[in-house]
């Protein structure tokens, strides 16, 4: 094993690890964990997010109705002991439909967030490390995507994606959610490529892709983790918005967006059709945002004032 491979990543990170007089240096990971332990909003968001995931996974077990069942004797009824969230105009159980819709929205959010972060990390690292014409071409492409109205493109492409699986929506949302973070990663990579450990790797003949994979991406991984976490809430909101306007999830599939679209017309007369899916959406996005916000402040305490 070469000396380069034995070099700990913590020693080459962009931030300097904290030290305690007379003791070994504290690694960046332990420093972040110690900050998170004293951040109430992180635990509030984490508990809320875990609760939502567990409810989506097991919430149908105690319920007597499935999302496709019709109760013709209780059509358009308010919440009761039989139907906890009430029923739709055709007798669908809103509780069961909310859980099924939450599952779909969570799957999309939990896949789009990390996928967009991976794209941002790879593209930004390649642009920042290679520089020159590669950097100019990639930045031009990023700027082009940033100025394009993504919602307008979604509307134009919606007829194509209506004939495909909802999985196509995941790649569409991820394809328009990585550009800003890619610019951040590019800037970080440009500051890393002149560091001694990168120069040593080039001097030893390590190829470009290995340097990016082993030395650049690990040093910007904290930014990517934050971006992936914050991207979960953003992706859920994006999917809900598209589905609400009829450009995302299509019937017979159900998501929080389709439930909100179906219930918004009766929000004043039969509020349970709208309030319950809306409340679950707000709670889920808020929990994911609290976790991501706390992670960002733990990694970079100068990113904002201490709000705890």
PDB file of C-alpha atoms in Angstrom:
ATOM      1  CA  UNK A   1       0.000   0.000   0.000  1.00  0.00           C
ATOM      2  CA  UNK A   2       1.359   3.408  -0.965  1.00  0.00           C
ATOM      3  CA  UNK A   3       1.804   6.289   1.442  1.00  0.00           C
ATOM      4  CA  UNK A   4      -0.949   8.127  -0.406  1.00  0.00           C
ATOM      5  CA  UNK A   5      -3.493   5.377   0.278  1.00  0.00           C
ATOM      6  CA  UNK A   6      -2.621   5.419   3.980  1.00  0.00           C
ATOM      7  CA  UNK A   7      -3.332   9.141   4.260  1.00  0.00           C
ATOM      8  CA  UNK A   8      -6.511   9.678   6.349  1.00  0.00           C
ATOM      9  CA  UNK A   9      -9.258  11.621   4.649  1.00  0.00           C
ATOM     10  CA  UNK A  10      -9.972  13.657   7.764  1.00  0.00           C
ATOM     11  CA  UNK A  11      -6.505  15.219   7.540  1.00  0.00           C
ATOM     12  CA  UNK A  12      -7.116  16.410   3.979  1.00  0.00           C
ATOM     13  CA  UNK A  13     -10.567  17.880   4.402  1.00  0.00           C
ATOM     14  CA  UNK A  14     -11.321  21.459   3.556  1.00  0.00           C
ATOM     15  CA  UNK A  15     -11.855  22.351   7.200  1.00  0.00           C
ATOM     16  CA  UNK A  16      -9.283  21.871   9.942  1.00  0.00           C
ATOM     17  CA  UNK A  17     -10.265  19.405  12.690  1.00  0.00           C
ATOM     18  CA  UNK A  18     -10.607  20.792  16.148  1.00  0.00           C
ATOM     19  CA  UNK A  19      -7.931  19.997  18.657  1.00  0.00           C
ATOM     20  CA  UNK A  20      -7.874  19.717  22.412  1.00  0.00           C
ATOM     21  CA  UNK A  21      -4.730  20.675  24.234  1.00  0.00           C
ATOM     22  CA  UNK A  22      -2.731  17.594  25.173  1.00  0.00           C
ATOM     23  CA  UNK A  23      -5.022  15.225  23.254  1.00  0.00           C
ATOM     24  CA  UNK A  24      -5.281  13.732  19.789  1.00  0.00           C
ATOM     25  CA  UNK A  25      -6.978  15.895  17.120  1.00  0.00           C
ATOM     26  CA  UNK A  26     -10.732  15.474  16.929  1.00  0.00           C
ATOM     27  CA  UNK A  27     -11.849  14.147  13.546  1.00  0.00           C
ATOM     28  CA  UNK A  28     -14.280  16.185  11.518  1.00  0.00           C
ATOM     29  CA  UNK A  29     -16.900  13.437  11.703  1.00  0.00           C
ATOM     30  CA  UNK A  30     -16.844  13.404  15.510  1.00  0.00           C
ATOM     31  CA  UNK A  31     -16.959  17.181  15.582  1.00  0.00           C
ATOM     32  CA  UNK A  32     -20.074  17.210  13.386  1.00  0.00           C
ATOM     33  CA  UNK A  33     -21.709  14.487  15.509  1.00  0.00           C
ATOM     34  CA  UNK A  34     -21.001  16.416  18.711  1.00  0.00           C
ATOM     35  CA  UNK A  35     -22.598  19.532  17.228  1.00  0.00           C
ATOM     36  CA  UNK A  36     -25.667  17.594  16.114  1.00  0.00           C
ATOM     37  CA  UNK A  37     -26.129  16.155  19.597  1.00  0.00           C
ATOM     38  CA  UNK A  38     -26.665  19.657  20.932  1.00  0.00           C
ATOM     39  CA  UNK A  39     -28.995  20.762  18.126  1.00  0.00           C
ATOM     40  CA  UNK A  40     -32.659  20.325  19.118  1.00  0.00           C
ATOM     41  CA  UNK A  41     -34.050  20.948  15.630  1.00  0.00           C
ATOM     42  CA  UNK A  42     -31.985  18.056  14.270  1.00  0.00           C
ATOM     43  CA  UNK A  43     -33.584  15.620  16.692  1.00  0.00           C
ATOM     44  CA  UNK A  44     -37.052  17.080  16.142  1.00  0.00           C
ATOM     45  CA  UNK A  45     -36.656  16.726  12.371  1.00  0.00           C
ATOM     46  CA  UNK A  46     -35.097  13.265  12.604  1.00  0.00           C
ATOM     47  CA  UNK A  47     -37.810  11.914  14.898  1.00  0.00           C
ATOM     48  CA  UNK A  48     -40.486  13.430  12.660  1.00  0.00           C
ATOM     49  CA  UNK A  49     -38.946  12.021   9.481  1.00  0.00           C
ATOM     50  CA  UNK A  50     -38.513   8.546  10.978  1.00  0.00           C
ATOM     51  CA  UNK A  51     -42.088   8.638  12.267  1.00  0.00           C
ATOM     52  CA  UNK A  52     -43.389   9.546   8.817  1.00  0.00           C
ATOM     53  CA  UNK A  53     -41.407   6.748   7.167  1.00  0.00           C
ATOM     54  CA  UNK A  54     -42.587   4.174   9.716  1.00  0.00           C
ATOM     55  CA  UNK A  55     -46.177   5.346   9.371  1.00  0.00           C
ATOM     56  CA  UNK A  56     -45.973   5.085   5.590  1.00  0.00           C
ATOM     57  CA  UNK A  57     -44.525   1.575   5.874  1.00  0.00           C
ATOM     58  CA  UNK A  58     -46.851   0.123   8.522  1.00  0.00           C
ATOM     59  CA  UNK A  59     -49.797   2.524   8.782  1.00  0.00           C
ATOM     60  CA  UNK A  60     -52.158   0.337   6.748  1.00  0.00           C
ATOM     61  CA  UNK A  61     -51.795  -2.646   9.072  1.00  0.00           C
ATOM     62  CA  UNK A  62     -54.357  -1.491  11.693  1.00  0.00           C
ATOM     63  CA  UNK A  63     -56.709  -0.112   9.032  1.00  0.00           C
ATOM     64  CA  UNK A  64     -59.569  -2.198   7.666  1.00  0.00           C
ATOM     65  CA  UNK A  65     -59.589  -0.525   4.254  1.00  0.00           C
ATOM     66  CA  UNK A  66     -57.237  -0.473   1.300  1.00  0.00           C
ATOM     67  CA  UNK A  67     -56.704   2.453  -1.052  1.00  0.00           C
ATOM     68  CA  UNK A  68     -58.762   0.785  -3.795  1.00  0.00           C
ATOM     69  CA  UNK A  69     -61.708  -0.280  -1.606  1.00  0.00           C
ATOM     70  CA  UNK A  70     -65.046   1.508  -2.072  1.00  0.00           C
ATOM     71  CA  UNK A  71     -67.567   1.919   0.723  1.00  0.00           C
ATOM     72  CA  UNK A  72     -70.775   2.660  -1.168  1.00  0.00           C
ATOM     73  CA  UNK A  73     -72.672   3.125   2.090  1.00  0.00           C
ATOM     74  CA  UNK A  74     -70.394   5.953   3.295  1.00  0.00           C
ATOM     75  CA  UNK A  75     -69.616   8.079   0.270  1.00  0.00           C
ATOM     76  CA  UNK A  76     -68.342  11.558   1.112  1.00  0.00           C
ATOM     77  CA  UNK A  77     -68.565  10.923   4.852  1.00  0.00           C
ATOM     78  CA  UNK A  78     -66.580  12.863   7.449  1.00  0.00           C
ATOM     79  CA  UNK A  79     -63.964  11.182   9.680  1.00  0.00           C
ATOM     80  CA  UNK A  80     -65.438   8.407  11.837  1.00  0.00           C
ATOM     81  CA  UNK A  81     -64.235   5.361  13.714  1.00  0.00           C
ATOM     82  CA  UNK A  82     -64.757   3.340  10.532  1.00  0.00           C
ATOM     83  CA  UNK A  83     -62.973   5.793   8.221  1.00  0.00           C
ATOM     84  CA  UNK A  84     -60.390   7.742  10.249  1.00  0.00           C
ATOM     85  CA  UNK A  85     -59.789  10.441   7.624  1.00  0.00           C
ATOM     86  CA  UNK A  86     -63.243  10.254   6.054  1.00  0.00           C
ATOM     87  CA  UNK A  87     -64.128   9.070   2.554  1.00  0.00           C
ATOM     88  CA  UNK A  88     -64.139  10.553  -0.932  1.00  0.00           C
ATOM     89  CA  UNK A  89     -67.204  11.168  -3.103  1.00  0.00           C
ATOM     90  CA  UNK A  90     -67.073   7.579  -4.383  1.00  0.00           C
ATOM     91  CA  UNK A  91     -66.366   5.979  -0.991  1.00  0.00           C
ATOM     92  CA  UNK A  92     -62.556   5.699  -1.042  1.00  0.00           C
ATOM     93  CA  UNK A  93     -60.898   5.635   2.364  1.00  0.00           C
ATOM     94  CA  UNK A  94     -58.835   8.859   2.622  1.00  0.00           C
ATOM     95  CA  UNK A  95     -56.598   7.425   5.356  1.00  0.00           C
ATOM     96  CA  UNK A  96     -55.528   4.515   3.160  1.00  0.00           C
ATOM     97  CA  UNK A  97     -55.116   6.755   0.136  1.00  0.00           C
ATOM     98  CA  UNK A  98     -53.016   9.230   2.127  1.00  0.00           C
ATOM     99  CA  UNK A  99     -50.626   6.487   3.215  1.00  0.00           C
ATOM    100  CA  UNK A 100     -50.302   5.118  -0.326  1.00  0.00           C
ATOM    101  CA  UNK A 101     -49.763   8.630  -1.677  1.00  0.00           C
ATOM    102  CA  UNK A 102     -47.196   9.356   1.037  1.00  0.00           C
ATOM    103  CA  UNK A 103     -45.304   6.191   0.108  1.00  0.00           C
ATOM    104  CA  UNK A 104     -45.067   7.290  -3.521  1.00  0.00           C
ATOM    105  CA  UNK A 105     -43.981  10.825  -2.613  1.00  0.00           C
ATOM    106  CA  UNK A 106     -41.404   9.555  -0.106  1.00  0.00           C
ATOM    107  CA  UNK A 107     -39.913   7.107  -2.590  1.00  0.00           C
ATOM    108  CA  UNK A 108     -39.583   9.864  -5.166  1.00  0.00           C
ATOM    109  CA  UNK A 109     -38.056  12.293  -2.658  1.00  0.00           C
ATOM    110  CA  UNK A 110     -35.634   9.766  -1.146  1.00  0.00           C
ATOM    111  CA  UNK A 111     -34.398   8.803  -4.620  1.00  0.00           C
ATOM    112  CA  UNK A 112     -34.312  12.219  -6.293  1.00  0.00           C
ATOM    113  CA  UNK A 113     -32.369  13.942  -3.494  1.00  0.00           C
ATOM    114  CA  UNK A 114     -29.352  11.558  -3.450  1.00  0.00           C
ATOM    115  CA  UNK A 115     -29.412  11.099  -7.238  1.00  0.00           C
ATOM    116  CA  UNK A 116     -29.244  14.853  -7.851  1.00  0.00           C
ATOM    117  CA  UNK A 117     -26.425  15.133  -5.292  1.00  0.00           C
ATOM    118  CA  UNK A 118     -24.447  12.386  -7.053  1.00  0.00           C
ATOM    119  CA  UNK A 119     -24.822  14.139 -10.413  1.00  0.00           C
ATOM    120  CA  UNK A 120     -23.776  17.452  -8.856  1.00  0.00           C
ATOM    121  CA  UNK A 121     -20.733  15.862  -7.210  1.00  0.00           C
ATOM    122  CA  UNK A 122     -19.463  14.138 -10.338  1.00  0.00           C
ATOM    123  CA  UNK A 123     -20.090  17.043 -12.729  1.00  0.00           C
ATOM    124  CA  UNK A 124     -18.772  19.690 -10.342  1.00  0.00           C
ATOM    125  CA  UNK A 125     -15.664  17.683  -9.455  1.00  0.00           C
ATOM    126  CA  UNK A 126     -14.841  16.979 -13.118  1.00  0.00           C
ATOM    127  CA  UNK A 127     -15.268  20.640 -14.082  1.00  0.00           C
ATOM    128  CA  UNK A 128     -13.232  21.947 -11.161  1.00  0.00           C
ATOM    129  CA  UNK A 129     -10.422  19.425 -11.461  1.00  0.00           C
ATOM    130  CA  UNK A 130      -9.936  19.369 -15.233  1.00  0.00           C
ATOM    131  CA  UNK A 131     -10.367  23.120 -15.788  1.00  0.00           C
ATOM    132  CA  UNK A 132      -9.671  24.623 -19.204  1.00  0.00           C
ATOM    133  CA  UNK A 133     -12.104  23.867 -22.014  1.00  0.00           C
ATOM    134  CA  UNK A 134     -13.768  21.076 -20.044  1.00  0.00           C
ATOM    135  CA  UNK A 135     -14.634  23.545 -17.312  1.00  0.00           C
ATOM    136  CA  UNK A 136     -15.950  26.141 -19.775  1.00  0.00           C
ATOM    137  CA  UNK A 137     -18.156  23.649 -21.600  1.00  0.00           C
ATOM    138  CA  UNK A 138     -19.593  22.196 -18.392  1.00  0.00           C
ATOM    139  CA  UNK A 139     -20.239  25.618 -16.851  1.00  0.00           C
ATOM    140  CA  UNK A 140     -21.917  26.767 -20.060  1.00  0.00           C
ATOM    141  CA  UNK A 141     -24.183  23.712 -19.934  1.00  0.00           C
ATOM    142  CA  UNK A 142     -24.968  24.317 -16.244  1.00  0.00           C
ATOM    143  CA  UNK A 143     -25.792  27.972 -16.880  1.00  0.00           C
ATOM    144  CA  UNK A 144     -28.016  26.957 -19.786  1.00  0.00           C
ATOM    145  CA  UNK A 145     -30.013  24.592 -17.581  1.00  0.00           C
ATOM    146  CA  UNK A 146     -30.260  27.217 -14.845  1.00  0.00           C
ATOM    147  CA  UNK A 147     -31.857  29.806 -17.118  1.00  0.00           C
ATOM    148  CA  UNK A 148     -34.297  27.350 -18.671  1.00  0.00           C
ATOM    149  CA  UNK A 149     -37.751  27.421 -17.010  1.00  0.00           C
ATOM    150  CA  UNK A 150     -37.908  23.898 -15.613  1.00  0.00           C
ATOM    151  CA  UNK A 151     -41.661  23.981 -14.946  1.00  0.00           C
ATOM    152  CA  UNK A 152     -42.300  24.950 -18.572  1.00  0.00           C
ATOM    153  CA  UNK A 153     -40.110  22.056 -19.719  1.00  0.00           C
ATOM    154  CA  UNK A 154     -41.980  19.665 -17.419  1.00  0.00           C
ATOM    155  CA  UNK A 155     -45.249  20.791 -18.997  1.00  0.00           C
ATOM    156  CA  UNK A 156     -43.863  20.282 -22.509  1.00  0.00           C
ATOM    157  CA  UNK A 157     -42.493  16.833 -21.671  1.00  0.00           C
ATOM    158  CA  UNK A 158     -45.505  15.672 -19.676  1.00  0.00           C
ATOM    159  CA  UNK A 159     -47.269  14.028 -22.681  1.00  0.00           C
ATOM    160  CA  UNK A 160     -44.182  11.871 -23.177  1.00  0.00           C
ATOM    161  CA  UNK A 161     -43.905  10.879 -19.527  1.00  0.00           C
ATOM    162  CA  UNK A 162     -47.621  10.134 -19.187  1.00  0.00           C
ATOM    163  CA  UNK A 163     -47.064   6.991 -21.235  1.00  0.00           C
ATOM    164  CA  UNK A 164     -44.089   5.945 -19.082  1.00  0.00           C
ATOM    165  CA  UNK A 165     -43.774   4.721 -15.514  1.00  0.00           C
ATOM    166  CA  UNK A 166     -43.664   7.214 -12.656  1.00  0.00           C
ATOM    167  CA  UNK A 167     -39.997   6.176 -12.313  1.00  0.00           C
ATOM    168  CA  UNK A 168     -39.299   8.466 -15.273  1.00  0.00           C
ATOM    169  CA  UNK A 169     -40.380  11.375 -13.081  1.00  0.00           C
ATOM    170  CA  UNK A 170     -37.516  10.577 -10.703  1.00  0.00           C
ATOM    171  CA  UNK A 171     -34.898  11.036 -13.424  1.00  0.00           C
ATOM    172  CA  UNK A 172     -36.650  14.149 -14.713  1.00  0.00           C
ATOM    173  CA  UNK A 173     -36.647  15.826 -11.288  1.00  0.00           C
ATOM    174  CA  UNK A 174     -33.054  14.769 -10.584  1.00  0.00           C
ATOM    175  CA  UNK A 175     -31.987  16.024 -14.005  1.00  0.00           C
ATOM    176  CA  UNK A 176     -33.090  19.559 -13.108  1.00  0.00           C
ATOM    177  CA  UNK A 177     -32.036  19.602  -9.452  1.00  0.00           C
ATOM    178  CA  UNK A 178     -28.231  19.379  -9.447  1.00  0.00           C
ATOM    179  CA  UNK A 179     -26.914  22.543 -11.122  1.00  0.00           C
ATOM    180  CA  UNK A 180     -26.488  24.917  -8.170  1.00  0.00           C
ATOM    181  CA  UNK A 181     -24.686  22.345  -6.023  1.00  0.00           C
ATOM    182  CA  UNK A 182     -22.495  21.407  -9.003  1.00  0.00           C
ATOM    183  CA  UNK A 183     -21.224  24.992  -9.056  1.00  0.00           C
ATOM    184  CA  UNK A 184     -20.442  24.799  -5.336  1.00  0.00           C
ATOM    185  CA  UNK A 185     -18.581  21.499  -5.769  1.00  0.00           C
ATOM    186  CA  UNK A 186     -16.659  22.959  -8.717  1.00  0.00           C
ATOM    187  CA  UNK A 187     -15.466  25.861  -6.569  1.00  0.00           C
ATOM    188  CA  UNK A 188     -14.433  23.507  -3.755  1.00  0.00           C
ATOM    189  CA  UNK A 189     -12.612  21.237  -6.204  1.00  0.00           C
ATOM    190  CA  UNK A 190     -10.671  24.156  -7.672  1.00  0.00           C
ATOM    191  CA  UNK A 191      -9.386  24.937  -4.186  1.00  0.00           C
ATOM    192  CA  UNK A 192      -8.513  21.279  -3.578  1.00  0.00           C
ATOM    193  CA  UNK A 193      -6.614  20.528  -6.782  1.00  0.00           C
ATOM    194  CA  UNK A 194      -3.624  22.613  -5.675  1.00  0.00           C
ATOM    195  CA  UNK A 195      -3.364  20.910  -2.294  1.00  0.00           C
ATOM    196  CA  UNK A 196      -0.259  18.855  -1.599  1.00  0.00           C
ATOM    197  CA  UNK A 197      -2.008  15.478  -1.463  1.00  0.00           C
ATOM    198  CA  UNK A 198      -3.560  16.049  -4.913  1.00  0.00           C
ATOM    199  CA  UNK A 199      -0.203  17.107  -6.337  1.00  0.00           C
ATOM    200  CA  UNK A 200       1.405  14.040  -4.776  1.00  0.00           C
ATOM    201  CA  UNK A 201      -1.197  11.777  -6.390  1.00  0.00           C
ATOM    202  CA  UNK A 202      -0.549  13.319  -9.817  1.00  0.00           C
ATOM    203  CA  UNK A 203       3.216  13.017  -9.318  1.00  0.00           C
ATOM    204  CA  UNK A 204       2.816   9.308  -8.508  1.00  0.00           C
ATOM    205  CA  UNK A 205       0.936   8.783 -11.777  1.00  0.00           C
ATOM    206  CA  UNK A 206      -2.544   8.264 -10.359  1.00  0.00           C
ATOM    207  CA  UNK A 207      -5.087   8.765 -13.147  1.00  0.00           C
ATOM    208  CA  UNK A 208      -7.612  11.587 -13.125  1.00  0.00           C
ATOM    209  CA  UNK A 209     -10.729   9.543 -12.357  1.00  0.00           C
ATOM    210  CA  UNK A 210      -9.050   7.788  -9.446  1.00  0.00           C
ATOM    211  CA  UNK A 211      -7.980  11.117  -7.959  1.00  0.00           C
ATOM    212  CA  UNK A 212     -11.524  12.460  -8.286  1.00  0.00           C
ATOM    213  CA  UNK A 213     -13.037   9.319  -6.784  1.00  0.00           C
ATOM    214  CA  UNK A 214     -10.555   8.791  -3.944  1.00  0.00           C
ATOM    215  CA  UNK A 215      -9.478  12.293  -2.996  1.00  0.00           C
ATOM    216  CA  UNK A 216     -11.807  14.959  -4.377  1.00  0.00           C
ATOM    217  CA  UNK A 217     -15.263  13.502  -3.774  1.00  0.00           C
ATOM    218  CA  UNK A 218     -14.528  12.338  -0.196  1.00  0.00           C
ATOM    219  CA  UNK A 219     -13.435  15.878   0.681  1.00  0.00           C
ATOM    220  CA  UNK A 220     -16.710  17.384  -0.566  1.00  0.00           C
ATOM    221  CA  UNK A 221     -18.910  14.549   0.694  1.00  0.00           C
ATOM    222  CA  UNK A 222     -20.256  16.621   3.590  1.00  0.00           C
ATOM    223  CA  UNK A 223     -21.685  19.154   1.135  1.00  0.00           C
ATOM    224  CA  UNK A 224     -23.225  16.374  -0.929  1.00  0.00           C
ATOM    225  CA  UNK A 225     -24.834  14.775   2.125  1.00  0.00           C
ATOM    226  CA  UNK A 226     -26.387  18.112   3.068  1.00  0.00           C
ATOM    227  CA  UNK A 227     -27.578  18.669  -0.492  1.00  0.00           C
ATOM    228  CA  UNK A 228     -29.101  15.179  -0.663  1.00  0.00           C
ATOM    229  CA  UNK A 229     -30.931  15.692   2.642  1.00  0.00           C
ATOM    230  CA  UNK A 230     -32.310  19.097   1.702  1.00  0.00           C
ATOM    231  CA  UNK A 231     -33.126  17.756  -1.756  1.00  0.00           C
ATOM    232  CA  UNK A 232     -35.539  15.186  -0.311  1.00  0.00           C
ATOM    233  CA  UNK A 233     -37.959  17.867   0.850  1.00  0.00           C
ATOM    234  CA  UNK A 234     -37.529  19.850  -2.349  1.00  0.00           C
ATOM    235  CA  UNK A 235     -38.184  16.795  -4.513  1.00  0.00           C
ATOM    236  CA  UNK A 236     -41.351  15.938  -2.580  1.00  0.00           C
ATOM    237  CA  UNK A 237     -42.605  19.494  -3.070  1.00  0.00           C
ATOM    238  CA  UNK A 238     -41.720  19.424  -6.771  1.00  0.00           C
ATOM    239  CA  UNK A 239     -43.487  16.100  -7.313  1.00  0.00           C
ATOM    240  CA  UNK A 240     -46.516  17.321  -5.375  1.00  0.00           C
ATOM    241  CA  UNK A 241     -46.682  20.525  -7.422  1.00  0.00           C
ATOM    242  CA  UNK A 242     -46.416  18.694 -10.737  1.00  0.00           C
ATOM    243  CA  UNK A 243     -48.988  16.088  -9.719  1.00  0.00           C
ATOM    244  CA  UNK A 244     -51.303  18.806  -8.400  1.00  0.00           C
ATOM    245  CA  UNK A 245     -51.373  20.435 -11.833  1.00  0.00           C
ATOM    246  CA  UNK A 246     -51.659  17.093 -13.626  1.00  0.00           C
ATOM    247  CA  UNK A 247     -48.081  16.853 -14.966  1.00  0.00           C
ATOM    248  CA  UNK A 248     -46.622  14.339 -12.494  1.00  0.00           C
ATOM    249  CA  UNK A 249     -48.132  11.153 -11.100  1.00  0.00           C
ATOM    250  CA  UNK A 250     -51.067  10.014 -13.223  1.00  0.00           C
ATOM    251  CA  UNK A 251     -54.126   7.995 -12.264  1.00  0.00           C
ATOM    252  CA  UNK A 252     -54.567   5.275 -11.193  1.00  0.00           C
ATOM    253  CA  UNK A 253     -51.353   5.975  -9.220  1.00  0.00           C
ATOM    254  CA  UNK A 254     -51.774   8.073  -6.087  1.00  0.00           C
ATOM    255  CA  UNK A 255     -49.448  10.643  -4.516  1.00  0.00           C
ATOM    256  CA  UNK A 256     -49.912  13.526  -2.116  1.00  0.00           C
ATOM    257  CA  UNK A 257     -50.133  15.834  -5.128  1.00  0.00           C
ATOM    258  CA  UNK A 258     -53.011  13.936  -6.737  1.00  0.00           C
ATOM    259  CA  UNK A 259     -54.854  13.808  -3.413  1.00  0.00           C
ATOM    260  CA  UNK A 260     -54.478  17.574  -2.966  1.00  0.00           C
ATOM    261  CA  UNK A 261     -55.662  18.139  -6.530  1.00  0.00           C
ATOM    262  CA  UNK A 262     -58.698  15.923  -5.951  1.00  0.00           C
ATOM    263  CA  UNK A 263     -59.587  17.578  -2.650  1.00  0.00           C
ATOM    264  CA  UNK A 264     -58.861  21.248  -3.316  1.00  0.00           C
ATOM    265  CA  UNK A 265     -62.260  21.814  -4.951  1.00  0.00           C
ATOM    266  CA  UNK A 266     -64.056  20.584  -1.822  1.00  0.00           C
ATOM    267  CA  UNK A 267     -61.710  22.188   0.745  1.00  0.00           C
ATOM    268  CA  UNK A 268     -64.488  24.458   2.011  1.00  0.00           C
ATOM    269  CA  UNK A 269     -67.363  21.950   2.068  1.00  0.00           C
ATOM    270  CA  UNK A 270     -65.536  18.683   2.849  1.00  0.00           C
ATOM    271  CA  UNK A 271     -62.191  19.836   4.314  1.00  0.00           C
ATOM    272  CA  UNK A 272     -61.001  16.347   5.284  1.00  0.00           C
ATOM    273  CA  UNK A 273     -60.352  15.615   1.612  1.00  0.00           C
ATOM    274  CA  UNK A 274     -57.709  18.365   1.545  1.00  0.00           C
ATOM    275  CA  UNK A 275     -56.543  18.981   5.115  1.00  0.00           C
ATOM    276  CA  UNK A 276     -55.126  15.548   5.930  1.00  0.00           C
ATOM    277  CA  UNK A 277     -52.922  15.149   2.802  1.00  0.00           C
ATOM    278  CA  UNK A 278     -51.822  18.794   3.134  1.00  0.00           C
ATOM    279  CA  UNK A 279     -50.905  18.375   6.810  1.00  0.00           C
ATOM    280  CA  UNK A 280     -48.872  15.227   6.069  1.00  0.00           C
ATOM    281  CA  UNK A 281     -47.062  17.021   3.230  1.00  0.00           C
ATOM    282  CA  UNK A 282     -46.157  20.007   5.417  1.00  0.00           C
ATOM    283  CA  UNK A 283     -44.999  17.795   8.282  1.00  0.00           C
ATOM    284  CA  UNK A 284     -42.841  15.610   6.002  1.00  0.00           C
ATOM    285  CA  UNK A 285     -41.165  18.495   4.180  1.00  0.00           C
ATOM    286  CA  UNK A 286     -40.605  20.389   7.441  1.00  0.00           C
ATOM    287  CA  UNK A 287     -38.975  17.362   9.099  1.00  0.00           C
ATOM    288  CA  UNK A 288     -36.615  16.796   6.154  1.00  0.00           C
ATOM    289  CA  UNK A 289     -35.754  20.498   6.053  1.00  0.00           C
ATOM    290  CA  UNK A 290     -34.945  20.590   9.770  1.00  0.00           C
ATOM    291  CA  UNK A 291     -32.544  17.654   9.410  1.00  0.00           C
ATOM    292  CA  UNK A 292     -30.833  19.171   6.383  1.00  0.00           C
ATOM    293  CA  UNK A 293     -30.618  22.615   7.965  1.00  0.00           C
ATOM    294  CA  UNK A 294     -29.061  21.189  11.137  1.00  0.00           C
ATOM    295  CA  UNK A 295     -26.546  19.158   9.102  1.00  0.00           C
ATOM    296  CA  UNK A 296     -25.532  22.275   7.170  1.00  0.00           C
ATOM    297  CA  UNK A 297     -24.919  24.272  10.352  1.00  0.00           C
ATOM    298  CA  UNK A 298     -23.048  21.368  11.975  1.00  0.00           C
ATOM    299  CA  UNK A 299     -20.668  21.028   9.028  1.00  0.00           C
ATOM    300  CA  UNK A 300     -20.249  24.785   8.610  1.00  0.00           C
ATOM    301  CA  UNK A 301     -21.155  26.740  11.773  1.00  0.00           C
ATOM    302  CA  UNK A 302     -20.605  30.012   9.880  1.00  0.00           C
ATOM    303  CA  UNK A 303     -23.412  29.224   7.398  1.00  0.00           C
ATOM    304  CA  UNK A 304     -25.937  31.007   9.617  1.00  0.00           C
ATOM    305  CA  UNK A 305     -26.598  32.263  13.094  1.00  0.00           C
ATOM    306  CA  UNK A 306     -27.223  29.760  15.864  1.00  0.00           C
ATOM    307  CA  UNK A 307     -30.979  29.386  16.149  1.00  0.00           C
ATOM    308  CA  UNK A 308     -31.078  26.887  19.009  1.00  0.00           C
TER     309      UNK A 308
END
